[in-house]
Amino acid sequence: MSTLQSFDPADGSLVWEGEIADANAVAAALLRARRAFAAWGALPIAARVEVVERYRATLEERKDALAQTIARETGKPLWEARGEVASMIGKVGLSIKAQAERAGEQRSDMPFGQAVLRHRPHGVMAVLGPFNFPGHLPNGHIVPALLAGNTVVFKPSEMTPATGAAMADCWAEALVDHPHVFQCIQGARATGEALIGGHIDGLLFTGSAAAGAHFRRVFADRPDVILALELGGNNPLVAWDAADVEEAASVVVQSAFITTGQRCSCARRLIVPDTAFGEALVQAVAALADRLVIGAWNETPEPWIGPLIHEGAAANARACFDDLAGRGARVLRPFTGIEGRSAAFVTPGMLDVTGVFVPDEEIFAPVLQVSRVPDFAAAMEAANNTRFGLSAGLISGDDALWERFLVECPAGVVNRNRPTTGAAGSMPFGGLGESGNHRPSAYYAADYCAYPVASFEAPDASGNAGALGGRLKP
Ligand code: NAD
């Protein structure tokens, strides 16, 4: 038996230790999930709603402990972890509403009877979660999948097993009368490989673009397996004009550095006009970044951001930062460690990459690349110079520029004068290009958790013979 461990990135203390699911354990979990599917999928929706509402009540009861687990395991400040748990709780009501609206039953009268639209669950769903929102993001697949009548085998990120286990405990309470409808297995890549290599009907994945590309290849010849891919981005933020430079700088800082840059929707590229406004904004962003409180999740004063997920992530991001500097980018704000802190702590970095060739890669850390452009057409060209299409933002008071930005910018989340990371749970969430596969999650998760069945229904076979009319041989 091999063990998995997770650690608090702020101080290296052990957070969780437990057994890794090997290939046999994964196969057994999938078999149990398949056996549980028939009864669970056949339940009336009201019975499944009751279960997810019990889950919501358990989350509510345990919200403080769960927030602490998330904060300790990811390093994010407690205020942010509390917000994550609140999103998990909110997801239940939203998913019930979305299920009814997008995957419910519709009937319309026809001369012969009725046309009926129903939705049916796929079967066994594998869910693979990322580390950055280890509760909220897998929860966003799991709640709609279970509501729709699927059974779920969930593997949390190997960096956040404690959060996965705590979430699984909440489901165990809610599903006490429905064993094996939800199962959590722990492990890293090998466990994930065993899961997707088993008999599944869907893979609901939130994680890196590289893993998403791998899954597309793995399932190329398996149209029977539903793939929902929520991947990374290299998100642009065009800051064109603002009455108040400090307010605009605050939008930029929140877009680029929240969660220590570890949100898929973080702005990675800031595009500004090559004017006095552009220069003033860049300076204001750097000055604001200097004032950010960085610390451990439970420190006083409360930090705005914590460390990266681990020391290796900081080393990788530093290598990317140094690579950009080596290509000729000018360092506007260094990306450094913090004296007296674990090597997972970093300060936000900024580089001016104007005129420099930079790889179109997501740096999952607080690193902001600034480009200065001569006009708005050049700004749009720079913004769209990416294979991704997750989030994008415009800072401008000009309505005409916003209309143009909306039309010309292919991304799933496009915000104006608000951080690129802002997204409502009552809306769909997902990206284009390498950021996903046109199966947006959040409010639209109901769409990929069930398939539609369209029926013509008549109480008996009468009336069909008349349809042949007089066109029959005597
Ligand atoms: P990751 O891709 O490294 O891992 C995600 C999960 O997939 C983990 O559970 C991991 O064990 C598993 N996994 C990875 N490769 C696998 C493989 N080949 N076979 C089987 N399982 C595999 O992602 P991460 O580092 O945990 O998360 C950060 C990434 O997620 C960033 O790229 C970020 O942009 C992206 N993300 C996207 C969204 C979104 O909604 N679009 C949200 C959050 C994070």
Short mmCIF file of C-alpha atoms in Angstrom, two decimals, residues 32 58 81 113 140 165 168 211 224 238 250 284 297 300 304-305 318 325 339 382 385 411 436 438 474:
data_model
loop_
_atom_site.label_atom_id
_atom_site.label_comp_id
_atom_site.label_asym_id
_atom_site.label_seq_id
_atom_site.Cartn_x
_atom_site.Cartn_y
_atom_site.Cartn_z
CA ARG A 32 -19.74 -0.40 -7.40
CA THR A 58 -24.11 19.13 6.07
CA ALA A 81 -11.60 29.72 1.69
CA GLY A 113 -50.92 12.95 -28.54
CA GLY A 140 -19.57 22.20 -9.61
CA ALA A 165 -12.00 13.64 1.89
CA ALA A 168 -16.72 13.00 0.61
CA ALA A 211 -4.05 17.31 -19.32
CA ASP A 224 -19.83 7.46 -26.06
CA VAL A 238 -6.94 45.60 -22.09
CA SER A 250 -7.18 47.87 -8.47
CA ALA A 284 0.00 52.42 -10.13
CA TRP A 297 -3.96 31.58 5.85
CA THR A 300 -3.18 38.56 11.62
CA TRP A 304 -4.89 39.22 0.85
CA ILE A 305 -2.93 36.36 -0.68
CA ARG A 318 10.47 31.76 -11.37
CA ALA A 325 13.61 38.32 -18.86
CA GLU A 339 12.69 36.34 3.48
CA ALA A 382 -2.42 41.50 -28.97
CA ASN A 385 -2.83 36.48 -29.99
CA ALA A 411 -13.54 34.11 -24.78
CA GLY A 436 -12.07 23.94 -23.11
CA HIS A 438 -17.43 24.08 -25.71
CA PRO A 474 -55.43 -1.65 -54.22
#
